[in-house]
GROMACS .gro file of C-alpha atoms in nm:
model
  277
    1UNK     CA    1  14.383   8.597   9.150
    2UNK     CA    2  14.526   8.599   9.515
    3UNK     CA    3  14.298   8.680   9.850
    4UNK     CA    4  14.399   9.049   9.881
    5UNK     CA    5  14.398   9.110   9.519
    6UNK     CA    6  14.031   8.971   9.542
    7UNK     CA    7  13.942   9.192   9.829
    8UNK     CA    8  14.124   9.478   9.701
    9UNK     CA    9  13.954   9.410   9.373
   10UNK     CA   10  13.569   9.437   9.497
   11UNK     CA   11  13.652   9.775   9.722
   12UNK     CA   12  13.513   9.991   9.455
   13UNK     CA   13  13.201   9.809   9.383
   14UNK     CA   14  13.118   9.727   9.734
   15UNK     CA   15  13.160  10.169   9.796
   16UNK     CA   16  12.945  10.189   9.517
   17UNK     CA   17  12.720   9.954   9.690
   18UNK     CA   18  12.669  10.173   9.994
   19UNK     CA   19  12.636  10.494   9.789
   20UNK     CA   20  12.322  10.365   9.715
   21UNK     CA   21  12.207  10.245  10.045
   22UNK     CA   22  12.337   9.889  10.105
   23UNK     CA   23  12.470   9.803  10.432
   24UNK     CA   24  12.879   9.722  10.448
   25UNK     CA   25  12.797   9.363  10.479
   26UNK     CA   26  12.568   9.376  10.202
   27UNK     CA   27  12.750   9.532   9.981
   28UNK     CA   28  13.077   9.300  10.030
   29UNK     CA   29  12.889   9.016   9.990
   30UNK     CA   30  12.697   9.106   9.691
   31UNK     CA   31  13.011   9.203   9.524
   32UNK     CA   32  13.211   8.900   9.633
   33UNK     CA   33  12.935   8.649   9.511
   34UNK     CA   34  12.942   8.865   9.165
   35UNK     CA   35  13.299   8.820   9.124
   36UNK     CA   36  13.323   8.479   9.230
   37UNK     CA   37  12.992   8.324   9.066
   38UNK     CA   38  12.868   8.057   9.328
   39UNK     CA   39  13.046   8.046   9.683
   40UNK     CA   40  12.987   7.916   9.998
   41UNK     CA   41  12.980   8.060  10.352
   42UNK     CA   42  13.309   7.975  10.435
   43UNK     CA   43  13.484   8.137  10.114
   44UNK     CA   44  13.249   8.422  10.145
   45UNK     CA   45  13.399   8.451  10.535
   46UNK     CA   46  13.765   8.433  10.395
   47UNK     CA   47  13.738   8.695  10.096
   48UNK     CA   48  13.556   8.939  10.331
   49UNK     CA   49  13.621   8.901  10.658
   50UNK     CA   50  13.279   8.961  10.740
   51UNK     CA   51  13.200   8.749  11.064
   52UNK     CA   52  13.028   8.417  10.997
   53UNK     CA   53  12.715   8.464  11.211
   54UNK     CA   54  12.691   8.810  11.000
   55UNK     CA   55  12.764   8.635  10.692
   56UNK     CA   56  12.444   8.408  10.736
   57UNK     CA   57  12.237   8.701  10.895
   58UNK     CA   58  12.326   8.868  10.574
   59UNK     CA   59  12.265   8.584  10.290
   60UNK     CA   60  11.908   8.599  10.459
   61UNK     CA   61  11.855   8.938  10.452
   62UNK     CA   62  12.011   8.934  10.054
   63UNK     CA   63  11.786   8.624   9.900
   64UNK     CA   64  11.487   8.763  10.114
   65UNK     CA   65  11.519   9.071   9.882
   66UNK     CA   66  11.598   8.850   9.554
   67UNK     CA   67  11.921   8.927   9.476
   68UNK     CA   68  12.078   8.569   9.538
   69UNK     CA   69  12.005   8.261   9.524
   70UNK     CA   70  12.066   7.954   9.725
   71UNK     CA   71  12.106   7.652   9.513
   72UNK     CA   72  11.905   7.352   9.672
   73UNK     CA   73  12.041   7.013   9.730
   74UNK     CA   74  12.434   7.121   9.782
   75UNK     CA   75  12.605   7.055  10.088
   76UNK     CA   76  12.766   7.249  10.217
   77UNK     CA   77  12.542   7.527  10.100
   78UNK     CA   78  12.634   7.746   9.819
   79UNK     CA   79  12.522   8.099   9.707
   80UNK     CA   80  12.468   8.312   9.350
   81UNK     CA   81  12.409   8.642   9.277
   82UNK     CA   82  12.222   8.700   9.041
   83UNK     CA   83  12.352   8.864   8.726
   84UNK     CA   84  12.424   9.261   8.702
   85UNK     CA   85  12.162   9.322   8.483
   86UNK     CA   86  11.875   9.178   8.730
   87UNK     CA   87  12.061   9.357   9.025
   88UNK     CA   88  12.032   9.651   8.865
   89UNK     CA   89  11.713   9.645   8.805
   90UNK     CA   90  11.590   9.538   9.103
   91UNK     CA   91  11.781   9.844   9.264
   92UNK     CA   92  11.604  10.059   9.045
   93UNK     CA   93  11.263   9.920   9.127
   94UNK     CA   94  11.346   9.968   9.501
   95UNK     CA   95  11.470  10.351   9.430
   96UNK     CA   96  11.139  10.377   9.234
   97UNK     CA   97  10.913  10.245   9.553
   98UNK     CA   98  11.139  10.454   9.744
   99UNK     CA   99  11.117  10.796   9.519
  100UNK     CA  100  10.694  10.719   9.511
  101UNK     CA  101  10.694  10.680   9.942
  102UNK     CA  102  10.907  10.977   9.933
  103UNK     CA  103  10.663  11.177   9.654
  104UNK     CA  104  10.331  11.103   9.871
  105UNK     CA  105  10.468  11.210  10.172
  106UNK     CA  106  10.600  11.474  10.052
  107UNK     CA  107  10.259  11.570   9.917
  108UNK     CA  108  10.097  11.508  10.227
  109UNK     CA  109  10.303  11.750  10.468
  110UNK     CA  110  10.252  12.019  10.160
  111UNK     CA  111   9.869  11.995  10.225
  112UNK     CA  112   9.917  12.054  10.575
  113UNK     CA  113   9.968  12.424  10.578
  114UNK     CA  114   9.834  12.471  10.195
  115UNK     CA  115   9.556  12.695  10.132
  116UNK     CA  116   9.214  12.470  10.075
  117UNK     CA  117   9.033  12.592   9.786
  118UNK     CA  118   8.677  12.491   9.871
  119UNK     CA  119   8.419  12.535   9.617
  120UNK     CA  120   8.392  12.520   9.221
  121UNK     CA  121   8.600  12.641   8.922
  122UNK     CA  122   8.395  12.583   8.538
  123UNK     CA  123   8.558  12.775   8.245
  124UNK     CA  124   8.311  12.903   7.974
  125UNK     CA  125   8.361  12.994   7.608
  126UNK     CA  126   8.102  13.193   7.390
  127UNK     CA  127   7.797  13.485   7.403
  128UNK     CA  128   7.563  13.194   7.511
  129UNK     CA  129   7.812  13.030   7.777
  130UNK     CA  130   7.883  13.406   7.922
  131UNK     CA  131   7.481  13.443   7.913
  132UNK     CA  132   7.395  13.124   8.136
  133UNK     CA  133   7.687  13.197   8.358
  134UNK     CA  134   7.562  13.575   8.428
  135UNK     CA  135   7.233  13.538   8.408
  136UNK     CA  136   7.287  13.224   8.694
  137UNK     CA  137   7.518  13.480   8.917
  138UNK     CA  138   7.284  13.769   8.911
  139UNK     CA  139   6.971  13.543   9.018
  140UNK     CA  140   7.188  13.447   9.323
  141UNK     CA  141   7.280  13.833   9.385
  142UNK     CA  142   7.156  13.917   9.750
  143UNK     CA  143   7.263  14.315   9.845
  144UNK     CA  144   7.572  14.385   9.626
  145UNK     CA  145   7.678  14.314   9.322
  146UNK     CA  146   8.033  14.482   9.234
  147UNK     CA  147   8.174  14.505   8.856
  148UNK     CA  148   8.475  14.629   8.642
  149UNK     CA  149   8.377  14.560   8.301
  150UNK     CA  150   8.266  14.739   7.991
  151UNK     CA  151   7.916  14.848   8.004
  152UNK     CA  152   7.837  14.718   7.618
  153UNK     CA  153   7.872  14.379   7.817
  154UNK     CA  154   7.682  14.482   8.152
  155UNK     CA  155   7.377  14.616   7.884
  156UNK     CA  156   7.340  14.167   7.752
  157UNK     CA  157   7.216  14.197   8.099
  158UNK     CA  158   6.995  14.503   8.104
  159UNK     CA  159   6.663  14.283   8.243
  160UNK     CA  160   6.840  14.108   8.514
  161UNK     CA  161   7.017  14.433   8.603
  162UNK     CA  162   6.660  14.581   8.640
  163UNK     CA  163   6.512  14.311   8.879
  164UNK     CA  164   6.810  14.319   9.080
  165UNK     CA  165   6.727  14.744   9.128
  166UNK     CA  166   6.379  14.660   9.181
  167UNK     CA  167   6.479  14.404   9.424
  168UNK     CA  168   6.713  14.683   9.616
  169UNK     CA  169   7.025  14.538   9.515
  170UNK     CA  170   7.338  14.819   9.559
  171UNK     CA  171   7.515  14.859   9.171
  172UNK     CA  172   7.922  14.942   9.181
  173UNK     CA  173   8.135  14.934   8.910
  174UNK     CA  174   8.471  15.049   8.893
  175UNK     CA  175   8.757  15.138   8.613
  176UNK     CA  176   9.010  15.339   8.536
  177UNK     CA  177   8.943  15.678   8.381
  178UNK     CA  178   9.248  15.687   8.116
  179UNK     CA  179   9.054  15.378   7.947
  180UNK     CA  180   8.727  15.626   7.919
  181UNK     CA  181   8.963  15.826   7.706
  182UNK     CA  182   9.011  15.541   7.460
  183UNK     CA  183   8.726  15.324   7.476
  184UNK     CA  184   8.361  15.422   7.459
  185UNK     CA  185   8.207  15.160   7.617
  186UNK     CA  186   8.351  15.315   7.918
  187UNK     CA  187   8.185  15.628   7.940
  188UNK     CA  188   8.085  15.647   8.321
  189UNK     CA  189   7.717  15.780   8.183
  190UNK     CA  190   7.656  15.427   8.039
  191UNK     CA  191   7.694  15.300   8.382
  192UNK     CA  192   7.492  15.559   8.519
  193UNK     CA  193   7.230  15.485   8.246
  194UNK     CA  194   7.217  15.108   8.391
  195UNK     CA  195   7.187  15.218   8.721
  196UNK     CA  196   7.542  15.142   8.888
  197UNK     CA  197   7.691  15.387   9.070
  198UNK     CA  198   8.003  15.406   8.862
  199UNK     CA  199   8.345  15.539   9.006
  200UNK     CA  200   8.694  15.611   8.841
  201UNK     CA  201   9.054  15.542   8.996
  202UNK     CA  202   9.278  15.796   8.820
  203UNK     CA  203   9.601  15.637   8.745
  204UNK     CA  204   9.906  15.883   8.793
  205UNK     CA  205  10.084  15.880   8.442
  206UNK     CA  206  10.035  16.170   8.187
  207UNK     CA  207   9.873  16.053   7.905
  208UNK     CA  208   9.985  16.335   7.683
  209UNK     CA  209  10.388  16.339   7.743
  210UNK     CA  210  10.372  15.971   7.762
  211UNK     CA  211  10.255  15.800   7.427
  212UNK     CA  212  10.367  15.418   7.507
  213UNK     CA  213  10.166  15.454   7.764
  214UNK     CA  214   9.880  15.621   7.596
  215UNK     CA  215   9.891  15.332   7.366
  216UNK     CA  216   9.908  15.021   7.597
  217UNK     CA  217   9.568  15.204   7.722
  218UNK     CA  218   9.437  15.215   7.389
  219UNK     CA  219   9.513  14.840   7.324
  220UNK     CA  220   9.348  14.767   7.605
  221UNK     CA  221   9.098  14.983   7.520
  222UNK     CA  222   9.093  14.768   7.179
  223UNK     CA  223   8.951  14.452   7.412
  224UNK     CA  224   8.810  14.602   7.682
  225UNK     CA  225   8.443  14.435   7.601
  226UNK     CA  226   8.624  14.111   7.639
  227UNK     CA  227   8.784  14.132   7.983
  228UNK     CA  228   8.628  14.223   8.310
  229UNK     CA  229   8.494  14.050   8.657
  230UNK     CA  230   8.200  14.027   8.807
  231UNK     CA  231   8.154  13.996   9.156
  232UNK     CA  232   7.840  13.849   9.382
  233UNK     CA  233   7.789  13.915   9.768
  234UNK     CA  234   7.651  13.553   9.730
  235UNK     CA  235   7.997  13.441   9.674
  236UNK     CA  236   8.050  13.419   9.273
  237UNK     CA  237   8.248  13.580   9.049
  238UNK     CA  238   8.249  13.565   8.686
  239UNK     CA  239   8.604  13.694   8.554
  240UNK     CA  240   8.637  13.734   8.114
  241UNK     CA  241   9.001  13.708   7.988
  242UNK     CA  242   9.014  13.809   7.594
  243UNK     CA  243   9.086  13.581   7.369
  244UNK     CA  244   9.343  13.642   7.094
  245UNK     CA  245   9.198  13.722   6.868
  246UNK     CA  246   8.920  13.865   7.070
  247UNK     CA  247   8.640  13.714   6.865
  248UNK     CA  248   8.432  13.599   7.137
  249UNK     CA  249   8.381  13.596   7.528
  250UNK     CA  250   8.605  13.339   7.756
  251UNK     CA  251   8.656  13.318   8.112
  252UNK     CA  252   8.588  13.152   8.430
  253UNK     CA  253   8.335  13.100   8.685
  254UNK     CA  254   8.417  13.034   9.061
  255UNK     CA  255   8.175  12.962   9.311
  256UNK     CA  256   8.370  13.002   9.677
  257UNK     CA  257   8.334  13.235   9.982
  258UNK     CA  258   8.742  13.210  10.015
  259UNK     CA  259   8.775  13.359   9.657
  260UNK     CA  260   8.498  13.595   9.622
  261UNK     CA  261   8.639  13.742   9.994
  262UNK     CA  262   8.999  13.808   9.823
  263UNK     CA  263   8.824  13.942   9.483
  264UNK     CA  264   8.615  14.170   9.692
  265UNK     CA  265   8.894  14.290   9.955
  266UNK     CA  266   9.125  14.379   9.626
  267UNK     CA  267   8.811  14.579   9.477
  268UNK     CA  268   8.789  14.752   9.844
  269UNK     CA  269   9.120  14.906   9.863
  270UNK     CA  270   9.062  15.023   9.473
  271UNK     CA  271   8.741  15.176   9.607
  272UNK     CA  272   8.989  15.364   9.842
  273UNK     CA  273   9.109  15.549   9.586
  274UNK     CA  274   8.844  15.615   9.371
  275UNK     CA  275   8.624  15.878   9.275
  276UNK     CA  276   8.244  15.892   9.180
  277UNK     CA  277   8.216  15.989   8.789
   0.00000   0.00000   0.00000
C-alpha cells in the first residue's frame, strides 16, 4: 500500500477518533500505529505529517495513558499500539470515569437549589404500629391538633383525645360532607361526641343527577377508616393510605416543621371553605 493510500486509508478512523474526544494528533497516530503494527518516529512523521516535535509530545502523552507501547532496547525507538480490543476498552473505562465526574457533579449543582427535607420519614403497618405512632404524636400535641379521618379511627384514641381536652388542646377535624352521605363513620356528631369541633367542605357536584360520582364517593366511603392524616402543632403528622385490600392500617409518619407547615397551610385554605356541622 502506497503513502497516500495509507493516509487516505486511516482518515475515517482517525475522525472517529476525535468524535470521541482524541486530539488530531492523537487520533492520527493511534490509527497509523494500528495499521502499521510497530513504527518509528520517523515513519510515523511521513504517514502523517504530524510535526516531529508533536509526534514525540504526542507518543508521551499516548503511552502515559496506556495505549502504546514503547519497545525497550531498539534503536532507533519504535512504537505499538496496542490491540483494538484493549483500546477499546480502555476508552470505555475513560468514558465511564468521565460519565461518573459528570453524574456527581451533576448531583451536586441539583442540591444547590433543591428543597432540604430535614427531619424523619418511618412507614408503619398494622392496628398496633398505627397505635404507637398516634399514641407517640398526641403526647407531643401542644395547642392544636388538626384531623381528616374517620372518627371509628379517632375513637382507638378516645383516652389520649381526653387528656389532650383536659390539657386545653383545640380539636379540628375536617371532611367532606358527600362522604357523610355514604359512610357512617363520618357523621359530624361522632366528632362532636369526641370533642373536635368538626366542619364540612361541601363539594359542588350533585350527588343525585350524577351517579359515577355518587359512587366514586361511596368507594371511598368503602375505605374511609383506612385513609386519613393527622396533624400536630408540634410538627408531626401521621397520614393512613388503604391498603388493597383494606385489611389493615398502613401509612407514614413524618416528623419535620417544613412538612407539617405545607400539611397545615393545605388544611388552612380547606378551612376557608368550610362550614361548622
Amino acid at each position: 500500500m502506497s503513502s497516500n493510500d495509507l493516509k487516505k486509508g486511516i482518515i475515517p478512523t482517525v475522525e472517529a477518533f476525535m468524535e470521541l474526544g482524541f486530539k488530531q494528533y492523537e487520533s492520527q497516530i493511534l490509527a497509523i500505529l494500528t495499521a502499521l503494527g510497530t513504527s518509528t518516529v520517523k515513519d510515523i512523521h511521513k504517514y502523517t505529517d504530524v510535526p516531529l516535535p508533536k509526534v514525540y509530545q504526542t507518543l508521551e502523552s499516548l503511552e502515559r495513558d496506556n495505549f502504546i507501547k514503547q519497545h525497550s532496547k531498539t534503536r532507533p525507538a519504535q512504537f505499538t499500539a496496542y490491540s483494538p480490543d484493549i483500546i477499546i476498552r480502555r476508552i470505555q473505562e475513560d468514558h465511564r470515569d468521565r460519565e461518573e465526574k459528570l453524574r456527581v457533579g451533576l448531583n451536586n449543582l441539583s442540591e444547590l437549589t433543591a428543597p432540604t427535607f430535614v427531619g424523619e420519614i418511618s412507614p408503619f403497618t398494622g392496628i398496633n404500629a398505627l397505635h404507637r405512632i398516634v399514641r407517640g404524636l398526641l403526647l407531643n400535641v401542644k395547642k392544636e391538633l388538626s384531623v381528616a379521618m374517620s372518627a371509628k379511627t379517632l375513637s382507638l384514641f378516645q383516652d389520649e383525645i381526653n387528656d389532650l381536652k383536659e390539657r386545653g388542646v383545640y380539636l379540628r377535624s375536617l371532611a367532606f360532607s358527600q362522604l357523610s352521605l355514604v359512610a357512617p363513620s363520618m357523621k359530624p356528631e361522632l366528632y362532636k361526641d369526641l370533642g373536635f369541633d368538626h366542619y364540612q367542605v361541601d363539594v359542588p357536584i350533585s350527588m343525585k343527577p350524577n351517579l359515577r360520582f355518587f359512587n366514586i364517593v361511596k368507594q371511598i366511603g368503602n375505605i374511609i377508616d383506612f385513609l386519613g392524616i393527622m396533624i400536630s402543632d408540634n410538627g408531626e403528622v401521621a397520614i393512613l393510605l388503604p391498603l388493597f385490600p383494606h385489611e389493615t392500617y398502613f401509612g407514614i409518619w413524618i416528623h419535620s416543621k417544613i412538612i407539617i407547615n405545607r400539611q397545615l397551610a393545605a388544611y388552612n385554605e380547606l378551612f376557608k371553605i368550610a362550614k361548622k356541622a
